[in-house]
Short mmCIF file of C-alpha atoms in Angstrom, two decimals:
data_model
loop_
_atom_site.label_atom_id
_atom_site.label_comp_id
_atom_site.label_asym_id
_atom_site.label_seq_id
_atom_site.Cartn_x
_atom_site.Cartn_y
_atom_site.Cartn_z
CA MET M 1 41.28 7.66 4.01
CA ALA M 2 41.72 3.95 3.30
CA VAL M 3 43.40 3.43 6.68
CA ILE M 4 40.54 5.21 8.50
CA ASN M 5 37.95 3.02 6.78
CA LYS M 6 39.89 -0.13 7.70
CA ILE M 7 40.02 0.96 11.33
CA MET M 8 36.28 1.72 11.24
CA ASP M 9 35.62 -1.73 9.76
CA ILE M 10 37.24 -3.26 12.87
CA VAL M 11 35.99 -0.86 15.54
CA ALA M 12 32.44 0.05 14.41
CA PRO M 13 30.72 -3.41 14.57
CA PRO M 14 31.58 -4.17 18.23
CA ILE M 15 30.73 -0.60 19.26
CA ALA M 16 27.37 -0.94 17.53
CA LEU M 17 26.64 -4.22 19.35
CA ILE M 18 27.63 -2.76 22.72
CA SER M 19 25.44 0.31 22.16
CA LEU M 20 22.49 -1.92 21.25
CA PHE M 21 23.02 -3.92 24.44
CA PHE M 22 22.83 -0.77 26.58
CA PHE M 23 20.30 1.34 24.71
CA LEU M 24 17.82 -1.18 23.25
CA PRO M 25 16.14 -2.31 26.54
CA PRO M 26 15.34 1.23 27.80
CA PHE M 27 14.28 2.27 24.30
CA CYS M 28 11.86 -0.68 24.08
CA LEU M 29 10.44 0.28 27.48
CA TYR M 30 10.01 3.86 26.29
CA LYS M 31 8.24 2.73 23.09
CA PHE M 32 5.95 0.41 25.03
CA THR M 33 5.00 3.20 27.43
CA GLN M 34 4.43 5.54 24.50
CA TYR M 35 2.24 2.93 22.80
CA ILE M 36 0.05 2.50 25.90
CA LEU M 37 -0.37 6.25 26.45
CA SER M 38 -1.11 7.00 22.79
CA SER M 39 -3.68 4.18 22.68
CA LEU M 40 -5.41 5.55 25.80
CA PHE M 41 -5.32 9.15 24.53
CA PRO M 42 -5.56 9.10 20.72
CA GLU M 43 -5.80 12.20 18.56
CA ASN M 44 -9.26 13.76 18.58
CA MET M 45 -10.34 13.99 14.93
CA THR M 46 -13.57 15.96 15.51
CA ASN M 47 -13.82 18.68 12.81
CA LYS M 48 -10.28 18.02 11.64
CA VAL M 49 -9.81 17.93 7.87
CA VAL M 50 -8.69 14.65 6.30
CA LEU M 51 -7.89 14.30 2.60
CA ILE M 52 -7.84 10.75 1.19
CA THR M 53 -6.69 9.85 -2.32
CA GLY M 54 -7.59 6.55 -3.94
CA ALA M 55 -7.31 4.71 -7.25
CA SER M 56 -10.40 3.92 -9.30
CA SER M 57 -10.82 1.12 -11.81
CA GLY M 58 -12.80 2.77 -14.58
CA LEU M 59 -11.95 1.73 -18.11
CA GLY M 60 -9.15 3.73 -19.67
CA GLU M 61 -7.98 5.35 -16.44
CA VAL M 62 -4.46 3.99 -16.73
CA SER M 63 -2.67 5.07 -19.87
CA LEU M 64 -0.64 2.22 -21.32
CA SER M 65 0.90 1.59 -24.69
CA PRO M 66 0.05 -1.72 -26.40
CA LEU M 67 2.51 -4.55 -25.84
CA ASP M 68 3.88 -6.84 -28.47
CA THR M 69 1.95 -10.01 -27.65
CA HIS M 70 3.17 -12.16 -30.53
CA THR M 71 5.67 -14.03 -28.38
CA HIS M 72 3.48 -14.54 -25.31
CA THR M 73 0.19 -16.23 -24.59
CA HIS M 74 -2.70 -14.24 -23.18
CA LYS M 75 -2.05 -15.64 -19.70
CA GLN M 76 1.60 -14.57 -19.80
CA MET M 77 1.07 -10.95 -20.81
CA PHE M 78 1.87 -8.03 -18.58
CA ARG M 79 -1.07 -7.00 -16.41
CA ILE M 80 -1.92 -3.84 -14.53
CA LEU M 81 -4.13 -4.50 -11.54
CA ILE M 82 -5.98 -1.79 -9.71
CA ALA M 83 -4.81 -2.66 -6.24
CA ASN M 84 -7.03 -0.60 -4.00
CA GLU M 85 -9.87 0.71 -6.20
CA MET M 86 -12.56 2.24 -4.01
CA PHE M 87 -12.14 -0.41 -1.28
CA TYR M 88 -9.47 1.30 0.79
CA ILE M 89 -10.65 4.85 0.26
CA GLN M 90 -14.25 4.11 1.29
CA HIS M 91 -13.41 2.13 4.43
CA LEU M 92 -10.68 4.51 5.55
CA ALA M 93 -13.16 7.33 4.99
CA TYR M 94 -15.83 5.53 7.05
CA GLU M 95 -13.44 5.13 9.98
CA TYR M 96 -12.53 8.82 9.89
CA ALA M 97 -16.23 9.71 9.52
CA LYS M 98 -17.04 7.79 12.71
CA ARG M 99 -14.55 10.07 14.44
CA GLU M 100 -16.46 13.11 13.07
CA ALA M 101 -13.66 14.29 10.79
CA ILE M 102 -14.29 16.57 7.81
CA LEU M 103 -13.40 14.62 4.67
CA VAL M 104 -12.02 15.42 1.22
CA LEU M 105 -12.25 12.39 -1.07
CA VAL M 106 -10.14 12.28 -4.22
CA ALA M 107 -10.35 9.69 -7.01
CA ARG M 108 -11.30 9.49 -10.66
CA ARG M 109 -14.81 8.06 -10.40
CA ILE M 110 -17.18 10.81 -9.31
CA LYS M 111 -20.20 8.49 -8.98
CA SER M 112 -18.43 6.12 -6.58
CA LEU M 113 -17.03 9.05 -4.59
CA ASN M 114 -20.48 10.57 -4.18
CA GLU M 115 -21.82 7.26 -2.86
CA VAL M 116 -18.99 7.09 -0.29
CA ALA M 117 -19.52 10.74 0.63
CA MET M 118 -23.22 10.19 1.30
CA ARG M 119 -22.47 7.26 3.59
CA CYS M 120 -19.78 9.27 5.43
CA ARG M 121 -22.29 12.03 6.17
CA GLU M 122 -24.74 9.47 7.52
CA ILE M 123 -22.27 7.96 9.99
CA GLY M 124 -20.84 11.15 11.44
CA SER M 125 -18.76 13.35 9.12
CA PRO M 126 -19.96 16.96 9.41
CA SER M 127 -18.89 17.78 5.84
CA VAL M 128 -17.54 15.88 2.84
CA LEU M 129 -15.98 17.40 -0.27
CA VAL M 130 -15.64 15.25 -3.40
CA VAL M 131 -12.90 16.15 -5.90
CA PRO M 132 -12.45 14.02 -9.05
CA ALA M 133 -8.74 14.08 -9.94
CA ASP M 134 -5.77 12.08 -11.22
CA VAL M 135 -2.95 11.90 -8.65
CA SER M 136 -0.38 11.24 -11.38
CA LYS M 137 -0.91 14.81 -12.68
CA PRO M 138 0.75 17.61 -10.65
CA ASP M 139 -1.86 20.19 -11.66
CA ASP M 140 -4.69 17.95 -10.43
CA CYS M 141 -2.89 17.49 -7.10
CA LYS M 142 -2.42 21.22 -6.63
CA ARG M 143 -6.09 21.72 -7.51
CA PHE M 144 -7.47 19.36 -4.86
CA ILE M 145 -5.10 20.67 -2.17
CA ASP M 146 -6.20 24.23 -3.04
CA ALA M 147 -9.85 23.13 -3.01
CA THR M 148 -9.38 21.66 0.48
CA ILE M 149 -7.89 24.89 1.85
CA GLY M 150 -10.41 27.02 -0.04
CA ASN M 151 -13.36 25.15 1.44
CA PHE M 152 -12.14 24.37 4.97
CA GLY M 153 -9.14 26.62 5.58
CA ARG M 154 -6.89 23.83 6.87
CA LEU M 155 -5.57 20.32 6.33
CA ASP M 156 -4.77 17.94 9.21
CA HIS M 157 -4.27 14.48 7.68
CA LEU M 158 -3.17 13.76 4.12
CA VAL M 159 -3.79 10.08 3.36
CA ASN M 160 -1.90 9.02 0.22
CA ASN M 161 -3.72 5.86 -0.76
CA ALA M 162 -3.76 5.64 -4.56
CA GLY M 163 -1.96 2.71 -6.15
CA ILE M 164 -1.84 0.23 -9.02
CA GLU M 165 -0.02 -3.07 -9.28
CA SER M 166 1.82 -5.02 -11.96
CA ILE M 167 2.27 -8.78 -12.31
CA CYS M 168 4.90 -9.98 -14.75
CA LEU M 169 8.43 -11.29 -15.07
CA VAL M 170 10.84 -8.59 -16.19
CA GLU M 171 11.98 -10.62 -19.19
CA GLU M 172 8.38 -10.92 -20.40
CA ILE M 173 8.14 -7.17 -20.98
CA THR M 174 8.67 -5.99 -24.55
CA ASN M 175 8.29 -2.24 -23.91
CA MET M 176 9.73 -0.95 -20.64
CA THR M 177 8.09 2.47 -20.99
CA ASN M 178 4.75 0.84 -20.18
CA LEU M 179 5.87 0.66 -16.54
CA LYS M 180 6.05 4.46 -16.22
CA ALA M 181 2.33 4.54 -15.41
CA LEU M 182 2.93 2.42 -12.31
CA MET M 183 5.59 4.74 -10.91
CA ASP M 184 3.53 7.81 -11.83
CA VAL M 185 0.65 6.61 -9.66
CA ASN M 186 2.41 4.70 -6.88
CA PHE M 187 5.29 7.09 -6.23
CA TRP M 188 4.62 10.47 -7.79
CA GLY M 189 0.92 10.11 -6.98
CA SER M 190 1.91 10.44 -3.30
CA VAL M 191 4.78 12.89 -3.74
CA TYR M 192 2.80 15.52 -5.69
CA PRO M 193 -0.01 15.91 -3.09
CA THR M 194 2.58 15.90 -0.30
CA TYR M 195 4.57 18.68 -1.94
CA TYR M 196 1.56 20.98 -2.28
CA ALA M 197 0.25 20.12 1.19
CA ILE M 198 3.48 20.78 3.13
CA PRO M 199 2.85 24.44 4.13
CA HIS M 200 -0.70 23.65 5.25
CA LEU M 201 0.33 20.57 7.23
CA LYS M 202 3.10 22.55 8.92
CA GLU M 203 0.56 25.17 9.95
CA SER M 204 -1.74 22.55 11.50
CA ARG M 205 1.14 20.36 12.71
CA GLY M 206 -0.65 17.61 10.83
CA ARG M 207 0.15 14.13 9.61
CA ILE M 208 0.97 12.40 6.32
CA VAL M 209 -0.31 8.83 6.02
CA VAL M 210 1.34 6.77 3.29
CA MET M 211 -0.08 3.50 1.95
CA SER M 212 3.01 1.53 1.01
CA SER M 213 3.06 -2.29 1.01
CA MET M 214 4.87 -5.26 2.51
CA ALA M 215 6.18 -5.62 -1.05
CA GLY M 216 8.37 -2.62 -0.23
CA TYR M 217 10.07 -4.62 2.55
CA THR M 218 9.78 -8.20 1.29
CA PHE M 219 9.80 -9.32 -2.31
CA VAL M 220 7.48 -11.50 -4.36
CA PRO M 221 8.28 -12.84 -7.85
CA ARG M 222 6.56 -11.11 -10.78
CA MET M 223 6.18 -7.90 -8.75
CA ALA M 224 9.59 -6.25 -9.24
CA PHE M 225 8.25 -2.90 -10.42
CA TYR M 226 5.50 -2.76 -7.82
CA SER M 227 8.01 -3.55 -5.05
CA ALA M 228 10.36 -0.89 -6.40
CA SER M 229 7.63 1.76 -6.35
CA LYS M 230 6.60 0.89 -2.78
CA GLY M 231 10.20 0.71 -1.60
CA ALA M 232 10.74 4.17 -3.08
CA LEU M 233 7.80 5.46 -1.03
CA ILE M 234 9.27 4.07 2.20
CA SER M 235 12.69 5.61 1.53
CA PHE M 236 11.21 8.96 0.49
CA TYR M 237 8.97 9.38 3.53
CA ASP M 238 11.56 8.08 5.99
CA THR M 239 13.89 10.79 4.68
CA LEU M 240 11.10 13.37 4.76
CA ARG M 241 10.42 12.47 8.40
CA MET M 242 13.95 13.61 9.29
CA GLU M 243 13.55 16.83 7.29
CA PHE M 244 10.26 17.74 9.00
CA GLY M 245 11.20 16.75 12.53
CA SER M 246 8.19 17.43 14.78
CA GLU M 247 6.52 19.86 12.35
CA ILE M 248 4.71 17.14 10.39
CA ALA M 249 4.17 13.57 11.60
CA ILE M 250 4.41 10.68 9.14
CA THR M 251 2.82 7.22 9.30
CA ILE M 252 3.96 4.58 6.79
CA ILE M 253 1.50 1.71 6.36
CA ALA M 254 2.63 -1.63 4.92
CA PRO M 255 -0.41 -3.86 4.28
CA GLY M 256 -0.03 -7.57 3.65
CA VAL M 257 -2.82 -8.97 1.49
CA ILE M 258 -6.06 -7.09 2.06
CA GLU M 259 -9.50 -7.66 0.53
CA SER M 260 -9.66 -5.47 -2.58
CA GLU M 261 -10.52 -5.54 -6.27
CA MET M 262 -7.05 -6.91 -6.92
CA ALA M 263 -7.59 -9.69 -4.40
CA LYS M 264 -10.85 -10.50 -6.17
CA GLY M 265 -8.93 -11.17 -9.38
CA LYS M 266 -9.74 -8.04 -11.35
CA VAL M 267 -7.06 -7.25 -13.94
CA PHE M 268 -6.61 -4.31 -16.30
CA THR M 269 -5.05 -5.54 -19.53
CA PRO M 270 -2.77 -3.54 -21.87
CA GLN M 271 -5.60 -3.65 -24.41
CA GLY M 272 -7.71 -1.42 -22.14
CA LYS M 273 -10.11 -4.17 -21.01
CA MET M 274 -11.08 -5.00 -17.47
CA GLU M 275 -10.94 -8.74 -16.84
CA VAL M 276 -11.47 -11.02 -13.87
CA ASP M 277 -8.74 -13.66 -13.69
CA GLN M 278 -9.15 -15.58 -10.44
CA GLU M 279 -6.80 -18.28 -11.70
CA LEU M 280 -3.98 -15.72 -11.74
CA ARG M 281 -5.10 -14.45 -8.34
CA ASP M 282 -4.96 -17.95 -6.85
CA ALA M 283 -1.52 -18.54 -8.38
CA MET M 284 -0.16 -15.37 -6.77
CA LEU M 285 -1.86 -15.57 -3.36
CA GLY M 286 -1.95 -19.33 -2.85
CA LEU M 287 -2.19 -20.10 0.87
CA VAL M 288 -1.77 -16.49 2.04
CA PRO M 289 -4.72 -15.48 4.26
CA VAL M 290 -6.52 -12.30 3.24
CA GLN M 291 -7.62 -9.71 5.77
CA PRO M 292 -11.12 -8.18 5.39
CA VAL M 293 -10.82 -4.53 4.41
CA LYS M 294 -13.16 -3.36 7.19
CA ASP M 295 -10.92 -4.88 9.87
CA PHE M 296 -7.85 -3.44 8.18
CA ALA M 297 -9.26 0.10 7.97
CA LYS M 298 -10.39 0.12 11.59
CA ILE M 299 -7.00 -1.01 12.91
CA VAL M 300 -5.11 1.40 10.66
CA VAL M 301 -7.09 4.52 11.58
CA ASN M 302 -6.89 3.60 15.28
CA ARG M 303 -3.10 3.31 15.03
CA VAL M 304 -2.79 6.48 12.92
CA CYS M 305 -4.75 8.47 15.51
CA ALA M 306 -2.50 6.96 18.18
CA GLY M 307 0.51 8.44 16.40
CA ALA M 308 2.11 5.29 14.97
CA ARG M 309 5.20 5.82 12.82
CA TYR M 310 4.91 2.44 11.07
CA ILE M 311 1.99 0.07 10.70
CA ILE M 312 2.37 -3.49 9.39
CA GLU M 313 -1.00 -5.20 9.15
CA PRO M 314 -1.81 -8.04 9.64
CA LYS M 315 0.91 -8.25 12.28
CA TRP M 316 2.01 -11.78 11.34
CA TRP M 317 3.79 -10.18 8.37
CA TYR M 318 6.47 -9.07 10.83
CA GLY M 319 7.56 -12.72 10.83
CA VAL M 320 7.88 -12.68 7.03
CA TYR M 321 9.92 -9.49 7.26
CA PHE M 322 12.35 -10.89 9.85
CA HIS M 323 12.84 -14.08 7.82
CA ARG M 324 13.64 -11.93 4.79
CA VAL M 325 16.24 -9.95 6.78
CA PHE M 326 17.96 -12.85 8.55
CA LEU M 327 17.42 -15.79 6.15
CA PRO M 328 17.35 -14.22 2.67
CA GLU M 329 18.78 -17.22 0.77
CA ILE M 330 16.20 -19.60 2.24
CA VAL M 331 13.35 -17.21 1.48
CA ASP M 332 14.57 -16.74 -2.10
CA TYR M 333 14.77 -20.51 -2.61
CA TRP M 334 11.22 -21.17 -1.45
CA GLN M 335 9.81 -18.20 -3.34
CA ARG M 336 11.17 -19.63 -6.57
CA LYS M 337 9.76 -23.04 -5.73
CA LEU M 338 6.32 -21.76 -4.73
CA TYR M 339 5.87 -19.55 -7.79
CA SER M 340 7.36 -21.94 -10.39
CA LEU M 341 9.44 -19.19 -11.94
CA SER M 342 10.11 -19.57 -15.62
CA PRO M 343 9.31 -17.42 -18.66
CA GLN M 344 7.93 -20.59 -20.27
CA ALA M 345 5.61 -21.39 -17.34
CA PRO M 346 2.23 -19.60 -17.40
CA ALA M 347 1.72 -17.23 -14.46
CA THR M 348 -1.49 -19.08 -13.59
CA ILE M 349 0.39 -22.30 -12.76
CA SER M 350 2.36 -22.42 -9.52
CA LEU M 351 3.14 -24.79 -6.67
CA THR M 352 1.37 -22.54 -4.17
CA LYS M 353 -1.81 -22.69 -6.27
CA LYS M 354 -1.63 -26.49 -6.40
CA MET M 355 -1.33 -26.53 -2.62
CA LEU M 356 -4.40 -24.30 -2.37
CA GLU M 357 -6.36 -26.68 -4.62
CA TYR M 358 -5.21 -29.77 -2.71
CA LEU M 359 -5.95 -28.46 0.79
CA PRO M 360 -9.62 -27.60 1.54
CA VAL M 361 -8.80 -24.23 3.15
CA LYS M 362 -9.77 -21.67 0.53
CA SER M 363 -12.98 -20.72 2.32
CA LEU M 364 -10.94 -20.04 5.47
CA LEU M 365 -8.20 -17.99 3.79
CA TYR M 366 -10.18 -15.91 1.29
CA THR M 367 -13.07 -13.57 2.10
CA HIS M 368 -16.55 -14.36 0.79
CA SER M 369 -16.41 -11.49 -1.73
CA MET M 370 -13.22 -12.91 -3.23
CA GLN M 371 -14.80 -16.29 -3.90
CA SER M 372 -17.84 -14.94 -5.72
CA PRO M 373 -17.76 -15.30 -9.52
CA GLU M 374 -19.93 -12.18 -9.76
CA ILE M 375 -17.20 -9.56 -9.82
CA LYS M 376 -18.08 -6.19 -11.35
CA ARG M 377 -16.05 -5.57 -14.45
CA GLU M 378 -16.70 -1.88 -15.02
#
């Protein structure tokens, strides 16, 4: 066995390079042709049933145990941020509504869902079902899948969108079990609905749409647990894609930084209070340009209906990904420099934030809604 592995170590790399040389050019041509044809003839969503899950930011909706804060300042404490809130779910729903799809909207906040549902009906959706539920609970997931089939008899697109985000250094955490809530929502909150939807999606030869993150491919300090949860999603659905073959299509979306409640600086503290901390937001985002959520949703739904397997948006994040793959040591070095990593350094102080303050570009990089001090705290 050892001899075989040694032979493979010598033989496999050159064979792999030779195969890439011969097969990559025709494959790229095939993918380009497929992209053009799918863009010209996208999936017709008229009267197809689309279920979209989404996180909500109501007080008390994430169950966390109190942290020991005696050894850390308020600015250094672990935070849970609601990453998508109603931003993604409403704009994704609007784009599907314009295509006259039947919608099932799932989140915790019934009032916000009803407002989105009313708007969806106005712009083209023939029917909208609102189901308040918690995606981290298997019974809730089974209930809203059953409600979808009970009302409409089919399911064509399952859009797993719910997610929360953490910002902290690992060594700042005093109780590791507090991070279970993040994995429950970000990973299991997509797996549970998928599990119950599989037979219905097979019947319709439908599609699963997964909202991962560039944090699942590239890595940002203070986001280890968030990156782990999003990386787990990518691995799970890539494996599932092989299991399903052509029976169920899968699209994995990896957003960069998109306009959202998180991008506005809203934080959910371990004490159960919603706070707006734009100093922390600036320290984490720095000079990274933020994409308006309307633009993001339109591009994403267009590409989903065109049958995309992967979507990275904005596209310039491909450059970040390739640097991470080919120049990991250099990327690691600059990440540490930009984020001033140290347990003793407050999270709100970083080199990238100082650069943002020194250069007069904030109005160009951040959306208008992100710069407003009037951020809703409920």
